[in-house]
Structure formats: structure tokens, C-alpha cells
N, CA, C and O of each residue as an XYZ file, in Angstrom:
560
protein
N     101.365     81.165     99.891
C     103.212     81.311     99.908
C     103.691     81.273    101.290
O     103.265     81.603    102.397
N     105.142     80.541    100.608
C     106.017     80.949    101.433
C     106.987     81.822    101.868
O     107.619     82.341    100.948
N     107.239     82.082    102.753
C     108.443     82.839    102.912
C     110.019     82.694    103.454
O     110.292     81.562    103.854
N     110.933     83.535    103.512
C     112.199     82.768    104.217
C     112.141     83.189    105.948
O     111.776     84.314    106.289
N     112.331     82.695    106.422
C     111.798     83.124    108.168
C     113.617     84.529    108.210
O     113.553     85.505    108.958
N     114.442     84.381    107.654
C     115.406     84.832    107.719
C     115.534     86.596    107.605
O     116.130     87.480    108.221
N     114.313     86.482    106.077
C     114.331     87.977    106.083
C     113.444     88.896    106.816
O     113.508     90.109    107.016
N     112.250     87.614    107.304
C     111.580     88.174    108.339
C     112.442     88.953    109.555
O     111.929     90.018    109.898
N     113.542     88.618    110.179
C     114.681     89.029    111.208
C     114.611     89.992    110.643
O     114.176     91.058    111.080
N     115.237     89.663    109.046
C     116.351     91.126    108.879
C     115.608     92.437    108.678
O     116.023     93.596    108.704
N     114.302     91.897    108.454
C     113.328     93.627    108.740
C     113.244     93.888    109.574
O     113.283     95.101    109.782
N     113.045     92.872    110.821
C     113.041     93.240    111.679
C     113.948     94.192    112.309
O     113.589     95.254    112.819
N     115.440     93.647    112.232
C     116.372     94.584    112.502
C     116.217     95.805    112.004
O     116.128     96.775    112.756
N     116.162     95.921    110.618
C     116.115     97.495    109.935
C     114.856     97.691    111.029
O     115.370     97.830    112.139
N     113.933     97.730    111.084
C     112.576     98.460    111.628
C     113.013     98.732    113.151
O     112.324     99.541    113.773
N     114.255     98.039    113.895
C     114.071     97.571    115.265
C     114.806     99.283    114.809
O     114.173    100.258    115.214
N     116.055     99.524    114.020
C     117.076    100.822    114.048
C     115.921    101.610    113.572
O     115.553    102.451    114.392
N     115.480    101.583    112.847
C     114.593    102.848    112.471
C     113.154    103.169    113.814
O     112.589    104.200    114.178
N     113.047    102.036    114.121
C     112.146    103.071    115.525
C     112.744    103.806    116.701
O     112.434    104.832    117.306
N     114.033    102.621    116.847
C     114.823    103.482    117.415
C     115.074    105.086    117.867
O     114.987    105.866    118.815
N     115.545    104.941    116.112
C     116.089    106.520    115.796
C     114.613    107.470    116.017
O     114.718    108.599    116.497
N     113.488    107.013    115.695
C     112.365    107.882    115.785
C     112.283    108.248    117.554
O     111.910    109.223    118.206
N     112.659    107.352    117.772
C     112.263    107.907    119.315
C     113.502    108.604    119.672
O     113.343    109.804    119.896
N     114.283    108.310    119.743
C     115.563    109.207    120.003
C     115.156    111.118    119.420
O     115.227    112.205    119.994
N     114.770    110.704    118.122
C     114.504    112.036    117.386
C     113.801    112.633    117.681
O     113.909    113.825    117.971
N     112.495    111.705    117.696
C     110.647    112.399    117.496
C     110.199    112.570    116.298
O     109.082    113.057    116.121
N     110.918    112.234    115.377
C     110.868    112.415    113.852
C     109.715    111.802    113.110
O     109.822    110.700    112.573
N     108.441    112.622    113.073
C     107.187    112.087    112.224
C     107.556    111.464    110.822
O     107.201    110.394    110.328
N     108.305    112.374    110.373
C     108.925    111.696    108.896
C     109.225    110.732    108.596
O     108.656    110.140    107.678
N     110.514    110.090    109.460
C     110.879    108.654    110.063
C     110.085    107.978    110.219
O     109.966    106.970    109.524
N     109.373    108.243    111.048
C     107.791    107.482    111.315
C     106.782    107.030    110.132
O     106.400    105.895    109.847
N     106.549    107.965    109.683
C     105.638    108.072    108.382
C     106.649    106.931    107.069
O     106.120    106.001    106.461
N     107.871    107.274    106.946
C     108.542    106.324    105.979
C     108.329    104.761    106.589
O     108.174    103.760    105.889
N     108.355    104.795    107.968
C     108.527    103.030    108.239
C     107.139    102.862    108.127
O     106.924    101.838    107.479
N     105.613    103.680    108.639
C     104.417    103.489    107.877
C     104.331    102.753    106.550
O     103.894    101.625    106.324
N     104.912    103.758    105.632
C     104.974    103.376    104.481
C     104.900    101.846    104.231
O     103.996    101.020    104.110
N     106.626    101.838    104.201
C     107.273    100.508    104.840
C     106.340     99.186    104.834
O     106.261     98.296    103.987
N     105.521     99.392    106.309
C     104.305     98.182    106.865
C     103.192     97.726    105.586
O     102.842     96.615    105.186
N     102.755     99.363    105.079
C     101.297     99.705    104.245
C     102.095     99.122    103.026
O     101.315     99.008    102.080
N     103.407     98.697    102.689
C     103.611     98.133    101.086
C     103.876     96.539    101.387
O     103.804     95.683    100.506
N     104.263     96.203    103.069
C     104.359     94.699    102.834
C     102.713     94.327    103.271
O     102.377     93.146    103.178
N     101.776     95.265    103.708
C     100.630     94.676    103.461
C      99.675     94.140    102.529
O      98.922     93.181    102.358
N     100.252     95.724    101.762
C      99.281     95.442    100.357
C     100.324     94.432     99.840
O      99.907     93.274     99.865
N     101.451     94.575     99.425
C     102.121     93.786     97.944
C     102.451     92.418     99.217
O     103.027     91.395     98.846
N     102.268     92.490     99.819
C     102.859     91.211    100.915
C     104.788     91.418    101.119
O     105.468     92.201    100.456
N     105.254     90.572    102.095
C     106.604     90.875    102.761
C     107.997     90.564    102.270
O     109.076     91.021    102.647
N     107.651     89.484    101.138
C     108.391     89.117    100.104
C     108.789     90.811     99.127
O     109.926     91.183     98.835
N     107.666     91.455     98.849
C     107.567     92.743     98.294
C     107.977     94.063     98.796
O     108.382     95.014     98.128
N     107.855     94.004     99.747
C     108.322     95.088    100.533
C     109.458     95.900    100.260
O     110.184     95.533     99.336
N     109.744     96.913    100.876
C     111.131     96.941    100.446
C     112.265     96.468    101.265
O     113.308     96.200    100.668
N     112.223     96.359    102.262
C     112.707     95.287    103.342
C     113.432     93.795    102.868
O     114.506     93.205    102.981
N     112.197     93.631    102.314
C     111.920     92.078    101.772
C     112.935     91.843    100.751
O     113.713     90.895    100.648
N     112.737     93.239     99.756
C     113.666     93.510     98.116
C     114.832     93.462     98.604
O     115.250     92.336     98.336
N     115.552     93.989     99.127
C     116.456     94.546    100.142
C     117.200     93.149    100.801
O     118.409     92.919    100.750
N     116.369     92.454    101.306
C     117.239     90.926    101.516
C     117.129     90.144    100.566
O     117.984     89.264    100.668
N     116.533     90.029     99.732
C     116.473     89.008     98.637
C     117.732     89.244     97.389
O     118.485     88.464     96.804
N     117.491     90.886     97.330
C     119.152     91.174     96.435
C     120.318     91.537     97.363
O     121.384     91.654     96.758
N     120.388     91.799     99.045
C     121.950     91.682     98.799
C     122.021     90.609     99.758
O     122.856     89.783     99.391
N     121.441     90.291    100.893
C     121.914     89.452    101.598
C     121.524     87.361    101.590
O     122.187     86.561    102.251
N     120.267     86.956    100.623
C     119.904     86.073    100.633
C     120.749     85.368     99.614
O     121.010     84.170     99.727
N     121.158     86.075     98.664
C     122.518     85.016     97.568
C     123.418     84.946     98.465
O     123.676     83.742     98.500
N     124.160     85.535     99.324
C     124.908     85.229    100.347
C     124.753     83.802    101.265
O     125.643     83.035    101.633
N     123.273     83.738    101.496
C     123.031     82.818    102.447
C     122.719     81.340    102.060
O     123.012     80.319    102.682
N     122.111     81.467    100.985
C     121.573     80.138    100.156
C     120.204     80.152    100.787
O     119.603     80.650    101.739
N     119.993     79.210     99.587
C     118.139     78.717    100.485
C     118.008     78.451    101.596
O     118.980     77.859    102.066
N     116.964     78.683    102.459
C     116.290     78.466    103.343
C     116.200     77.074    103.794
O     115.775     76.206    103.032
N     116.532     76.842    104.856
C     116.501     75.360    105.527
C     114.840     74.671    105.386
O     114.398     73.715    104.749
N     114.109     75.846    106.471
C     112.943     75.954    106.093
C     112.207     76.915    105.832
O     112.888     77.926    106.009
N     110.510     77.367    105.291
C     110.289     78.348    105.019
C     108.898     78.328    105.765
O     108.320     77.302    106.124
N     108.374     79.840    105.973
C     106.503     79.964    106.892
C     105.857     79.985    105.814
O     106.332     80.071    104.682
N     104.528     79.890    106.177
C     103.033     80.564    105.827
C     103.490     82.209    105.472
O     104.231     82.518    106.406
N     103.403     83.070    104.787
C     103.352     84.091    104.658
C     102.554     85.225    105.363
O     102.927     86.342    105.721
N     100.830     84.347    105.496
C     100.246     85.228    106.312
C     100.393     85.588    107.709
O      99.604     86.496    107.968
N     100.892     85.338    108.434
C     101.140     85.476    110.096
C     102.033     86.804    109.506
O     101.410     87.854    109.349
N     103.776     86.761    109.113
C     104.079     87.728    108.895
C     103.565     88.932    108.503
O     103.838     90.000    109.051
N     102.625     88.753    107.312
C     101.469     89.929    106.593
C     100.784     90.459    108.135
O     100.914     91.616    108.534
N     100.326     89.797    108.606
C      99.677     90.245    109.434
C     100.441     91.243    110.635
O     100.037     92.313    111.090
N     101.564     90.556    110.932
C     102.146     91.240    112.095
C     102.159     92.874    111.614
O     101.920     93.854    112.320
N     102.516     92.834    110.191
C     102.824     94.373    109.284
C     101.675     95.384    109.492
O     101.755     96.563    109.836
N     100.570     94.628    109.198
C      99.607     95.563    109.714
C      99.209     95.691    110.766
O      98.257     96.468    110.825
N      99.569     95.188    111.844
C      99.775     95.634    113.458
C     100.938     96.774    113.537
O     100.763     97.934    113.911
N     101.875     96.326    113.205
C     102.828     97.298    113.031
C     102.532     98.784    111.894
O     103.164     99.787    112.226
N     102.076     98.852    111.257
C     101.412     99.603    110.473
C     100.521    100.556    111.265
O     100.766    101.762    111.299
N      99.079     99.791    112.152
C      98.649    100.276    113.041
C      98.883    101.092    114.051
O      98.179    102.040    114.401
N     100.374    100.538    114.759
C     101.034    101.128    115.727
C     101.608    102.632    114.851
O     101.253    103.750    115.225
N     102.132    102.506    114.172
C     102.872    103.473    113.125
C     102.200    104.444    112.706
O     102.711    105.551    112.542
N     100.648    104.124    112.409
C      99.742    105.185    111.938
C      99.533    106.070    113.937
O      99.694    107.260    114.210
N      99.202    105.072    114.786
C      98.530    105.822    115.964
C      99.831    106.968    116.180
O      99.509    108.133    116.410
N     101.463    106.564    116.090
C     102.519    107.046    116.249
C     102.302    108.381    115.492
O     102.518    109.563    115.760
N     101.825    107.761    114.517
C     101.721    109.554    113.734
C     100.843    110.375    114.052
O     100.969    111.586    113.871
N      99.589    109.692    114.697
C      98.561    111.005    114.905
C      98.938    111.511    116.500
O      98.304    112.377    117.103
N      99.872    110.922    116.924
C     100.002    111.157    118.243
C     101.559    112.802    117.879
O     101.524    114.032    117.843
N     102.313    112.047    117.758
C     103.423    113.053    117.197
C     103.064    114.432    115.928
O     103.868    115.227    115.441
N     101.486    114.296    115.663
C     101.679    115.131    114.941
C     100.178    116.021    115.526
O     100.140    117.239    115.350
N      99.348    115.519    116.007
C      97.996    116.171    116.446
C      97.656    115.698    117.834
O      97.204    116.525    118.625
N      97.805    114.622    118.156
C      97.109    114.883    119.813
C      98.246    114.723    120.639
O      97.881    115.042    121.771
N      99.487    114.380    120.655
C     100.889    115.094    121.634
C     102.038    113.758    121.421
O     101.836    112.723    120.787
N     103.257    114.151    122.153
C     104.124    113.590    121.477
C     103.956    112.252    122.516
O     104.059    111.103    122.085
N     103.686    112.560    123.932
C     103.688    111.123    124.777
C     102.648    109.851    123.754
O     102.900    108.733    124.204
N     102.012    109.801    123.026
C     100.979    109.022    121.847
C     102.089    108.516    121.410
O     102.577    107.417    121.673
N     102.667    109.738    120.411
C     103.780    109.092    119.327
C     104.752    108.077    120.030
O     104.874    106.899    119.696
N     105.376    108.653    120.975
C     106.345    108.384    121.961
C     105.497    106.652    122.243
O     105.926    105.546    121.914
N     104.592    106.901    122.741
C     104.252    105.765    123.670
C     103.587    104.341    122.467
O     103.259    103.207    122.817
N     103.562    104.945    120.989
C     102.936    103.777    120.333
C     104.247    103.492    119.265
O     104.308    102.420    118.663
N     105.056    104.316    119.128
C     106.639    103.989    118.529
C     107.210    102.740    119.410
O     107.993    101.968    118.857
N     106.845    102.529    120.738
C     107.725    102.273    121.660
C     107.194    101.119    121.762
O     107.953    100.153    121.847
N     105.443    100.870    121.785
C     105.269     98.966    121.646
C     105.846     99.039    120.446
O     106.738     98.193    120.386
N     105.740     99.731    119.348
C     105.896     98.468    117.686
C     107.724     98.740    117.634
O     108.162     98.742    116.484
N     108.665     98.937    118.628
C     110.041     98.883    118.540
C     110.166     97.580    119.421
O     111.208     96.968    119.185
N     109.349     97.003    120.387
C     109.613     96.454    121.495
C     108.733     95.261    120.306
O     109.440     94.286    120.052
N     107.831     95.258    119.849
C     107.420     94.095    118.699
C     108.665     93.592    118.065
O     109.182     92.535    118.426
N     109.318     94.598    116.796
C     110.165     94.123    116.339
C     111.790     94.054    116.975
O     112.688     93.463    116.375
N     111.953     94.626    118.032
C     112.901     93.939    118.831
C     113.142     92.479    118.974
O     114.083     91.771    118.616
N     111.842     92.183    119.702
C     111.782     90.589    120.604
C     111.875     90.055    118.839
O     112.445     88.968    118.931
N     111.616     90.282    117.477
C     111.488     89.593    116.272
C     113.120     89.440    115.787
O     113.687     88.391    115.480
N     113.634     90.671    115.812
C     115.145     90.652    115.157
C     115.805     89.970    116.599
O     116.862     89.372    116.399
N     115.553     89.976    117.337
C     116.565     89.693    118.465
C     116.094     87.656    119.060
O     116.867     86.782    119.451
N     115.021     87.622    118.922
C     115.409     85.951    119.590
C     113.300     85.739    118.673
O     112.217     85.579    119.236
N     113.627     85.846    117.298
C     112.380     85.469    116.336
C     111.465     85.374    116.627
O     110.622     84.844    115.904
N     111.256     85.736    117.554
C     109.386     86.237    118.483
C     108.716     86.838    117.562
O     109.511     87.649    117.087
N     107.729     86.928    117.023
C     106.982     87.637    116.014
C     105.554     87.541    116.799
O     104.630     86.766    116.556
N     105.619     88.374    117.635
C     104.268     88.966    118.229
C     103.417     88.994    117.628
O     102.596     88.271    118.193
N     102.767     89.609    116.262
C     102.202     89.914    115.442
C     101.120     88.134    114.611
O      99.947     87.904    114.317
N     102.676     87.201    114.561
C     102.313     86.518    113.876
C     102.335     85.471    115.030
O     102.461     84.293    114.695
N     102.208     85.822    116.572
C     101.603     85.128    117.418
C     100.034     85.580    117.468
O      99.158     84.716    117.493
N      99.745     86.854    117.480
C      98.330     86.954    117.498
C      97.326     86.240    116.309
O      96.171     85.868    116.520
N      97.904     86.162    115.277
C      97.365     85.726    113.891
C      97.043     84.647    114.015
O      96.084     84.213    113.376
N      97.871     83.742    115.030
C      97.552     82.603    115.373
C      96.586     82.199    115.866
O      95.609     81.548    115.496
N      97.090     82.847    117.173
C      96.091     83.007    118.194
C      94.639     83.002    117.500
O      93.850     82.061    117.574
N      94.380     84.406    116.701
C      93.150     84.297    116.225
C      92.669     82.905    115.287
O      91.624     82.268    115.428
N      93.627     82.688    114.427
C      92.830     81.538    113.822
C      92.314     80.265    114.710
O      91.389     79.537    114.347
N      92.990     80.115    115.832
C      92.668     79.443    116.474
C      91.108     79.187    117.000
O      90.385     78.206    117.180
N      90.995     80.775    117.158
C      89.722     81.054    118.065
C      88.969     81.169    117.061
O      88.007     80.569    117.541
N      88.524     81.552    115.723
C      87.693     81.941    114.986
C      87.382     80.577    114.289
O      88.262     79.822    113.877
N      86.068     80.342    114.203
C      84.881     79.124    113.700
C      85.678     78.828    112.657
O      86.604     79.538    112.266
N      85.277     77.589    112.100
C      85.896     76.717    110.950
C      85.329     77.312    109.792
O      84.186     77.764    109.854
N      85.880     77.356    108.918
C      85.366     78.627    107.837
C      85.279     79.590    107.951
O      84.555     80.138    107.119
N      85.881     80.420    108.950
C      86.072     81.756    109.014
C      87.349     82.285    109.141
O      87.857     82.040    110.235
N      88.153     83.046    108.237
C      89.246     83.491    108.679
C      89.747     84.465    109.009
O      90.097     85.010    107.962
N      90.069     85.170    109.968
C      90.114     86.366    110.809
C      90.879     87.329    109.114
O      91.168     88.524    109.161
């Protein structure tokens, strides 16, 4: 399945804002919300995630069709990486210590910001690297 890369950047902008607010406030509830958004994107696909639906309903009709699309697997993998960092952050904020929550959230924020500002999806790049290193016939 193909996805509109503009939708991924839109989602990254929202994610960047949410994670920045989490860092400023230390809100585990807001981080849990973002973890849920990541989980929906992993389970249902990035087009059916809350931010993907918001893009499809409000933004894409104003932009028109994309000039190019991209495979959905790399952004979906990136959402799984974001979910892992968000869950680690939740463990930090709720059980281990604020330092772990801040560190995990900061790493997720950095990745989201790079995608939002420069179109560099670190999770997508990780996925592609893993595909290159995986023997033929096996997928990560």
C-alpha cells in the first residue's frame, strides 16, 4: 500500500508538538495518548491513525493529490519505533524515574522533529537498512 508522504510530515509536526509539551510538563497522560496514536498507526496503518485521518479529512483535500507516494511499511515501522520510545518514556515517568521518561521522550521528539522539519524519517531509514541486511526471502 502506498501513502502520501505529506501526511507523514503532517503527523510528525503534531507528534513534535505533543512530545515537546510532554517534555515541558512531564505529563505521562499526554505521553500515553501519543503512545496510543503510535499503536493505532502500527496496528491499523499510518493512513488510519488519528493523525492520518486528520490529514485526509482536513489537509489533503486542500492540497490535491500527491506528486509521488511511498511504500507504507517504512513509516509503519517508524511508528513502531516511536511506540517503543513512548512506552519506555511512560515506564520512566510512572515507575523508574523522570530521567528515563525525559530521555526516551527527547529521543522520540528528535526523530519526529527531523521528519517534520527536514523530511528525514529515522525509523524509515532503519527499516530500509534492515531490509538491505536481511537475507533474501526474510523480512524484518
